[in-house]
Amino acid sequence: MTGNYTDHNALDDRTIHRIGKLLLATVALVLLLGLVSLLPGIDRLVPGSPVTFMALVSAVVTIVLVGLLISLAPAVKRLVTSALDGPRLVVDDVATIAQLLVVFVAIVIAHRGLAPAIVPLLDGLAWLYDLAFFLLALPPLAVIAWQVYDSLDPMAELLADRVTAGENGDEEQ
């Protein structure tokens, strides 16, 4: 097939190292947050505020975690692009979907992780918090939906080619 990505050597050590490092840092942050939650007094309210100390610590960890995920998204796209073999259009679509899924997950984590620190301060306007994150998450989700829709025909064609090649014994050894 012409236009295929077949250079698996493009999986450079730097990209894999960066993804591994970011994933390990993410796991370490989550474990650290779990340990912090065991500290005495961490569930007390900050004086003069409806927010707990744990909510503040969680918000800081969430911001760092979201930053790590956002910086990881382009590396995921490069990794998917260099790891997949197939028509350029399909590989590009799948790589874009993977990148945007990481961004979408970061937005959902930000919503959940920042809520305990922000929502209590909003009183009766907590719905604005949800609306803001809804509007923030909608564009990547819309692009994911478009990419999936746009790549249905090329992916179906690729699948049909692979299945019929396997049935006809035309598979490369």
Short mmCIF file of C-alpha atoms in Angstrom, two decimals, residues 61-133:
data_model
loop_
_atom_site.label_atom_id
_atom_site.label_comp_id
_atom_site.label_asym_id
_atom_site.label_seq_id
_atom_site.Cartn_x
_atom_site.Cartn_y
_atom_site.Cartn_z
CA VAL A 61 -1.74 18.01 42.64
CA THR A 62 -4.55 18.16 40.07
CA ILE A 63 -3.02 21.20 38.38
CA VAL A 64 0.36 19.44 38.17
CA LEU A 65 -1.27 16.23 36.93
CA VAL A 66 -3.25 18.07 34.27
CA GLY A 67 -0.07 19.87 33.18
CA LEU A 68 1.69 16.52 32.85
CA LEU A 69 -1.15 15.07 30.79
CA ILE A 70 -1.37 18.09 28.50
CA SER A 71 2.38 17.92 27.88
CA LEU A 72 2.05 14.17 27.27
CA ALA A 73 -0.64 14.53 24.57
CA PRO A 74 1.69 15.50 21.66
CA ALA A 75 4.08 12.68 22.59
CA VAL A 76 1.18 10.21 22.51
CA LYS A 77 0.31 11.41 19.02
CA ARG A 78 3.94 10.94 17.87
CA LEU A 79 4.07 7.49 19.47
CA VAL A 80 0.84 6.35 17.83
CA THR A 81 1.92 7.77 14.47
CA SER A 82 5.23 5.96 14.54
CA ALA A 83 3.86 2.71 16.03
CA LEU A 84 1.02 2.11 13.57
CA ASP A 85 1.34 0.74 10.08
CA GLY A 86 -1.33 1.59 7.57
CA PRO A 87 -2.66 4.27 5.27
CA ARG A 88 -1.49 7.72 6.25
CA LEU A 89 -5.06 9.03 6.62
CA VAL A 90 -6.05 6.28 9.07
CA VAL A 91 -2.84 6.54 11.09
CA ASP A 92 -3.15 10.34 11.32
CA ASP A 93 -6.79 10.08 12.41
CA VAL A 94 -6.03 7.47 15.08
CA ALA A 95 -3.06 9.51 16.34
CA THR A 96 -5.19 12.66 16.58
CA ILE A 97 -7.91 10.74 18.41
CA ALA A 98 -5.33 9.39 20.89
CA GLN A 99 -3.93 12.88 21.51
CA LEU A 100 -7.37 14.39 22.04
CA LEU A 101 -8.39 11.54 24.35
CA VAL A 102 -5.46 12.47 26.61
CA VAL A 103 -6.58 16.12 26.54
CA PHE A 104 -10.18 15.10 27.29
CA VAL A 105 -9.04 12.94 30.23
CA ALA A 106 -6.99 15.89 31.53
CA ILE A 107 -10.09 18.11 31.43
CA VAL A 108 -12.19 15.53 33.28
CA ILE A 109 -9.45 15.09 35.90
CA ALA A 110 -9.24 18.88 36.30
CA HIS A 111 -13.00 19.07 36.82
CA ARG A 112 -13.02 16.36 39.46
CA GLY A 113 -9.79 17.38 41.18
CA LEU A 114 -10.47 21.11 41.44
CA ALA A 115 -14.13 20.79 42.48
CA PRO A 116 -13.53 20.35 46.23
CA ALA A 117 -11.47 23.55 46.32
CA ILE A 118 -13.63 25.70 44.04
CA VAL A 119 -17.27 24.60 44.32
CA PRO A 120 -17.62 25.45 48.04
CA LEU A 121 -16.58 29.02 47.24
CA LEU A 122 -19.28 29.41 44.57
CA ASP A 123 -22.29 29.02 46.92
CA GLY A 124 -25.38 28.74 44.70
CA LEU A 125 -23.44 29.22 41.48
CA ALA A 126 -21.77 25.80 41.44
CA TRP A 127 -23.52 25.08 38.13
CA LEU A 128 -21.19 27.65 36.52
CA TYR A 129 -18.23 25.45 37.46
CA ASP A 130 -19.78 22.49 35.65
CA LEU A 131 -20.77 24.66 32.70
CA ALA A 132 -17.22 26.00 32.33
CA PHE A 133 -15.76 22.49 32.22
#
